[in-house]
């Protein structure tokens, strides 16, 4: 419905002849025949209406439009003829014009012709003039224009390939479904969405051409529509199927009854698409990945729902494709947190939000402190103190591990030198620092180490660099050259988590490695009869493997550190088979530099230190 206020029109002058001077219900007053003839013969449907809203006179065009004789219009309620009373706003504006308080009314109304045909008309009501009582009502048939507008809108709102609603219409329907009045009065108050992407479509489209690709999309649309029709059978509404672009489709379920309904719909779609497509003499197969979201409509936005669906679709593809995945708030929260941490990493390095803790490395022969492993922590202002497993992988992905690793190395070396200066009478302890492979590739690690050692005054032999077994065993070219240069400098190289990666023992003898750190998975199962901690049953295979690795390492001139030593039983057995160093909660958790200062000079490391 449209309303506008404008000034008088020339048609009002034409209609003056239709009003009598004394009685609005009287016959047309005596005027020159040309005026009366012009009013009667005008192609525009018109009527003169008095101040009470009754028709004084109507012309032939109006009678034809309304399916009645012109003479029968006199005395009729004008508002009833053109449906002005059914809309409160229009009715109020019409009464204002009749009372002379409004200049003009223009609106669009839908009328029912006596022959059953529906008409769209534009109604205009305007005063005749100050000297003449009443108003002129004119009615223009705009059905053809409306029909053209409807066709144009359909073309604008539908995909030409599949004839499905397009992205614009989909979001229009989705936004309307999320309006409060759409779900508060009736329905379940819930909404669901299946957001799907075709697996393997790009390969078909690229190899067989866009014509075949378009035919395949149309065939997919037919199957999706059939699934939606079956899902809507005996329900209040049928899911809306739309093509959002490319090979992405959506099925919108208004008034969802819950996740069971959405999962059944997603499963039926997967099954429907698994059947081969016969197109142009070719038999084509594809599948789909579907993200499923179902939630209360209240508080949900279109963008929020689509973002959740897009995330869930990504999970479905990452989990192996040809499947549907339901939105998981916990998984999404983890992803959001991960993204938040990734974006904050570099600024956090600049702000100095990272700290180091140190875990003792204890000689198993005499229980004396021999060294420490530096372990980085992120003191995040929102999430608290974070351990490396929360952010190191992210730092490796975006390259911030390089500046972070440089800071860790410098801080650890500076602290090791400080301990040495504060305890000149004690044997200096070494510090072990973890190094990521990307630090070797993306930076000049050798130069960084040399500069840091020169700056801090720490002797090279008091620095140990730890790399994972898979990284060291796969080293070639630049990484291997860097390790060799560091070894020649006097820095010790340790293989961390040994026993879980390549375990290429033949290659091990050719690497500049001086220490093996046994992975904790071996040590945790390392028990014997009489162990104080019976929670972990004895694993003789682990004992045999560990003993063999220690003997092999010693034959190669390497020392061995056992990680995750948690019980005295483990320590006793490891000591008995010649393990050199132990690390784990039996001795200490990672602690502050001050706590390490307290432990220096201890005759024998006290078991169970916090």
XYZ file of C-alpha atoms in Angstrom, residues 43-400:
358
model
C -11.096 6.668 -19.977
C -10.064 7.177 -16.344
C -12.543 5.631 -13.907
C -13.898 8.461 -11.730
C -16.620 9.263 -9.241
C -17.703 12.387 -7.425
C -18.095 11.681 -3.708
C -19.807 13.939 -1.192
C -18.466 14.881 2.228
C -20.335 11.939 3.771
C -18.499 9.478 1.547
C -21.399 8.642 -0.741
C -21.090 8.536 -4.518
C -22.833 11.425 -6.222
C -22.020 10.248 -9.721
C -19.699 7.768 -11.398
C -18.615 7.572 -15.005
C -18.790 4.654 -17.416
C -15.130 3.697 -16.982
C -15.692 3.194 -13.253
C -18.773 1.101 -13.866
C -16.871 -1.085 -16.310
C -13.975 -1.452 -13.889
C -16.284 -2.469 -11.047
C -18.605 -4.574 -13.235
C -21.753 -2.527 -12.713
C -23.865 0.118 -14.450
C -22.762 3.733 -13.847
C -26.230 4.756 -12.700
C -26.121 2.088 -9.980
C -23.118 3.772 -8.373
C -25.007 6.808 -7.123
C -25.645 6.609 -3.393
C -23.115 3.811 -2.823
C -20.494 4.092 -0.081
C -17.373 4.970 -2.022
C -14.998 3.377 0.484
C -16.728 0.029 0.045
C -16.377 0.122 -3.723
C -12.583 0.351 -3.590
C -11.871 -1.301 -0.223
C -10.625 1.755 1.670
C -11.999 0.695 5.070
C -10.052 -2.579 5.452
C -6.774 -0.792 6.177
C -6.760 1.462 9.257
C -4.153 3.853 7.919
C -5.848 4.241 4.549
C -9.244 4.669 6.168
C -7.952 7.411 8.469
C -6.276 9.245 5.588
C -9.468 8.978 3.504
C -11.574 10.493 6.292
C -9.035 13.312 6.595
C -9.442 14.136 2.885
C -13.246 14.025 3.145
C -13.098 16.434 6.076
C -10.825 18.842 4.247
C -7.901 18.238 6.628
C -5.710 16.492 4.099
C -4.849 17.499 0.576
C -4.788 14.109 -1.099
C -4.740 10.330 -0.719
C -3.182 7.859 -3.099
C -3.051 4.150 -2.367
C -2.925 0.750 -4.038
C -5.774 -1.673 -3.435
C -6.631 -5.191 -4.516
C -10.205 -5.605 -5.811
C -12.303 -8.591 -6.757
C -14.237 -8.167 -10.023
C -17.699 -9.818 -10.112
C -16.429 -12.263 -12.753
C -13.857 -13.546 -10.245
C -10.872 -11.739 -11.683
C -8.498 -10.002 -9.278
C -7.564 -6.415 -10.050
C -4.846 -4.185 -8.692
C -5.859 -0.533 -8.801
C -4.373 2.771 -7.797
C -6.955 4.915 -6.000
C -6.603 8.695 -5.799
C -8.882 10.901 -3.688
C -8.626 14.703 -3.935
C -10.936 17.676 -3.065
C -12.753 19.286 -5.929
C -12.022 22.853 -4.751
C -13.069 25.220 -2.002
C -16.232 26.257 -3.862
C -17.469 22.726 -4.565
C -18.339 20.255 -1.789
C -17.071 16.697 -1.986
C -14.063 14.974 -3.508
C -13.070 13.323 -6.737
C -12.225 9.621 -6.551
C -10.270 8.215 -9.493
C -9.312 4.573 -9.998
C -6.571 3.372 -12.376
C -6.182 -0.313 -13.279
C -2.486 -1.192 -12.663
C -2.879 -4.988 -12.863
C -0.620 -5.294 -15.918
C 2.059 -3.193 -14.265
C 1.845 -5.242 -11.068
C 2.071 -8.452 -13.041
C 5.179 -7.174 -14.797
C 6.683 -6.135 -11.463
C 5.935 -9.589 -10.058
C 7.634 -11.265 -13.011
C 10.655 -9.005 -12.701
C 10.840 -9.675 -8.965
C 10.651 -13.410 -9.584
C 13.544 -13.163 -12.034
C 15.477 -11.002 -9.596
C 14.837 -13.352 -6.667
C 15.405 -16.727 -8.384
C 18.457 -18.491 -9.732
C 18.287 -18.873 -13.525
C 20.107 -22.242 -13.528
C 18.127 -24.137 -10.891
C 15.012 -21.885 -10.704
C 15.364 -22.022 -6.945
C 15.135 -18.949 -4.721
C 18.482 -17.179 -4.812
C 20.605 -15.717 -2.029
C 18.622 -12.461 -1.926
C 15.242 -14.164 -1.503
C 16.699 -16.666 0.962
C 17.950 -13.912 3.271
C 14.653 -12.046 2.875
C 12.762 -15.150 4.046
C 15.283 -15.859 6.793
C 15.117 -12.308 8.139
C 11.310 -12.398 8.062
C 11.284 -15.713 9.938
C 13.448 -14.196 12.662
C 11.138 -11.240 13.227
C 9.438 -11.490 16.627
C 5.903 -11.319 15.213
C 6.706 -14.285 12.963
C 7.216 -16.732 15.833
C 5.685 -15.223 18.975
C 2.036 -15.685 18.019
C 2.213 -19.243 16.723
C 4.575 -22.027 15.749
C 7.435 -23.628 17.656
C 9.557 -20.503 17.982
C 12.556 -22.403 16.578
C 14.421 -22.285 13.296
C 16.718 -24.736 11.532
C 19.128 -24.621 8.629
C 20.925 -27.216 6.517
C 23.787 -25.516 4.691
C 25.408 -27.779 2.112
C 28.283 -27.722 -0.324
C 28.761 -30.303 -3.108
C 31.898 -32.442 -2.788
C 33.722 -32.850 -6.089
C 31.572 -30.450 -8.108
C 34.482 -28.189 -9.075
C 36.339 -31.075 -10.704
C 33.257 -32.008 -12.763
C 32.626 -28.402 -13.748
C 36.266 -27.830 -14.737
C 36.705 -31.036 -16.725
C 33.302 -31.397 -18.419
C 32.428 -27.730 -18.812
C 29.911 -25.283 -17.402
C 27.027 -26.635 -19.480
C 27.285 -30.049 -17.838
C 27.932 -28.351 -14.509
C 24.738 -26.299 -14.829
C 22.705 -29.388 -15.724
C 24.143 -31.151 -12.693
C 23.203 -28.217 -10.447
C 19.653 -28.288 -11.837
C 19.428 -32.036 -11.172
C 20.707 -31.509 -7.619
C 18.081 -28.795 -7.116
C 15.321 -31.214 -8.182
C 16.465 -33.800 -5.640
C 16.740 -31.214 -2.875
C 13.247 -29.935 -3.654
C 11.920 -33.490 -3.520
C 13.571 -33.994 -0.117
C 12.040 -30.738 1.126
C 8.570 -31.718 -0.127
C 8.822 -35.097 1.608
C 10.044 -33.434 4.812
C 7.136 -30.970 4.677
C 4.472 -33.645 4.166
C 1.891 -33.495 6.967
C 3.769 -30.582 8.566
C 2.814 -26.938 8.881
C 5.365 -25.780 6.316
C 7.783 -27.097 3.711
C 11.492 -26.238 3.999
C 12.640 -23.496 1.653
C 15.318 -24.710 -0.775
C 17.653 -22.022 -2.130
C 20.837 -21.836 -4.133
C 23.184 -19.424 -2.402
C 25.786 -19.388 -5.168
C 28.269 -21.733 -6.830
C 27.615 -25.236 -5.512
C 26.205 -24.055 -2.178
C 22.574 -24.707 -1.254
C 20.469 -24.144 1.843
C 17.314 -25.675 3.270
C 15.561 -23.345 5.700
C 13.185 -24.947 8.200
C 10.808 -22.494 9.846
C 8.985 -23.675 12.978
C 11.540 -26.441 13.482
C 10.552 -29.160 15.919
C 14.133 -29.854 17.009
C 17.457 -31.344 15.962
C 15.848 -34.690 15.120
C 13.880 -33.076 12.309
C 16.988 -31.345 10.936
C 19.146 -34.477 11.180
C 16.504 -36.512 9.336
C 16.370 -33.882 6.595
C 20.176 -33.771 6.303
C 20.370 -37.571 6.143
C 17.705 -37.725 3.433
C 19.637 -35.146 1.388
C 22.860 -37.151 1.668
C 21.055 -40.301 0.586
C 19.348 -38.536 -2.332
C 22.619 -37.127 -3.662
C 24.531 -40.396 -3.369
C 22.611 -41.905 -6.283
C 24.495 -41.328 -9.586
C 23.325 -38.634 -12.009
C 22.799 -39.548 -15.681
C 23.524 -36.437 -17.725
C 24.282 -36.156 -21.434
C 25.228 -39.806 -21.656
C 27.513 -39.537 -18.650
C 27.081 -41.143 -15.275
C 28.290 -38.697 -12.641
C 28.666 -39.188 -8.902
C 29.114 -36.661 -6.145
C 28.323 -36.202 -2.492
C 27.686 -33.311 -0.134
C 28.917 -31.940 3.153
C 26.190 -30.406 5.316
C 26.340 -28.074 8.286
C 23.223 -28.317 10.458
C 22.128 -25.589 12.893
C 18.944 -25.614 14.990
C 18.090 -23.098 17.684
C 15.502 -20.731 19.184
C 14.517 -17.940 16.804
C 14.475 -15.434 19.648
C 17.855 -13.752 19.938
C 19.101 -15.258 16.677
C 20.220 -13.054 13.804
C 20.499 -13.988 10.143
C 24.233 -13.334 10.145
C 24.725 -15.304 13.360
C 22.800 -18.298 12.025
C 24.725 -18.280 8.742
C 28.060 -17.938 10.503
C 27.254 -20.949 12.678
C 26.132 -22.912 9.606
C 29.279 -21.989 7.700
C 31.453 -23.079 10.617
C 29.600 -26.375 10.886
C 29.887 -26.970 7.136
C 33.652 -26.486 7.495
C 33.673 -29.130 10.240
C 31.782 -31.564 8.019
C 34.375 -31.152 5.263
C 37.293 -31.343 7.697
C 35.846 -34.520 9.218
C 35.910 -36.325 5.868
C 33.088 -34.937 3.651
C 29.967 -36.871 2.546
C 28.430 -36.296 5.983
C 26.353 -33.898 8.017
C 27.596 -32.279 11.203
C 25.518 -30.650 13.918
C 26.639 -27.323 15.347
C 28.487 -27.843 18.639
C 28.671 -24.758 20.899
C 31.684 -26.137 22.817
C 33.610 -26.905 19.646
C 32.748 -23.479 18.311
C 33.827 -21.808 21.557
C 37.176 -23.592 21.277
C 37.516 -22.402 17.687
C 36.623 -18.831 18.623
C 39.129 -18.913 21.471
C 41.768 -20.324 19.154
C 41.165 -17.542 16.639
C 41.267 -14.951 19.416
C 44.599 -16.300 20.643
C 46.031 -16.412 17.126
C 45.159 -12.775 16.455
C 46.606 -11.659 19.802
C 49.927 -13.543 19.643
C 52.160 -10.930 18.050
C 50.796 -8.015 20.107
C 51.249 -10.143 23.245
C 54.946 -10.614 22.452
C 55.333 -6.859 22.073
C 53.456 -6.232 25.336
C 55.616 -8.714 27.263
C 52.784 -11.034 28.302
C 54.968 -14.181 28.217
C 56.870 -15.618 31.170
C 59.186 -18.601 31.661
C 59.016 -21.345 34.237
C 61.737 -23.929 34.712
C 61.458 -27.664 35.374
C 64.482 -29.345 36.997
C 66.543 -31.990 35.191
C 67.980 -34.242 37.892
C 70.933 -36.610 37.726
C 69.574 -40.057 38.536
C 72.893 -41.243 39.961
C 73.106 -38.773 42.845
C 69.856 -36.761 42.770
C 71.663 -33.466 42.109
C 70.217 -30.692 39.980
C 72.036 -30.682 36.639
C 69.894 -28.432 34.496
C 66.431 -27.012 33.806
C 64.060 -26.958 30.887
C 62.616 -23.523 30.094
C 58.855 -23.696 29.555
C 56.996 -20.681 28.239
C 53.662 -19.522 29.639
C 51.300 -16.885 28.255
C 49.884 -14.685 30.995
C 46.799 -13.809 28.983
C 44.749 -10.892 30.371
C 41.463 -12.717 29.625
C 42.196 -16.450 29.758
C 44.824 -16.501 32.505
C 48.075 -18.468 32.473
C 48.201 -20.611 29.323
C 50.535 -23.560 28.775
C 52.421 -24.071 25.471
C 49.929 -26.594 24.059
C 47.387 -23.739 23.855
C 49.407 -21.405 21.653
C 52.694 -22.810 20.314
C 51.043 -24.541 17.350
C 49.296 -21.254 16.511
C 52.606 -19.413 16.726
C 54.160 -21.919 14.338
C 51.295 -21.454 11.859
C 51.537 -17.672 11.627
C 55.301 -17.377 12.043
C 55.201 -15.564 15.391
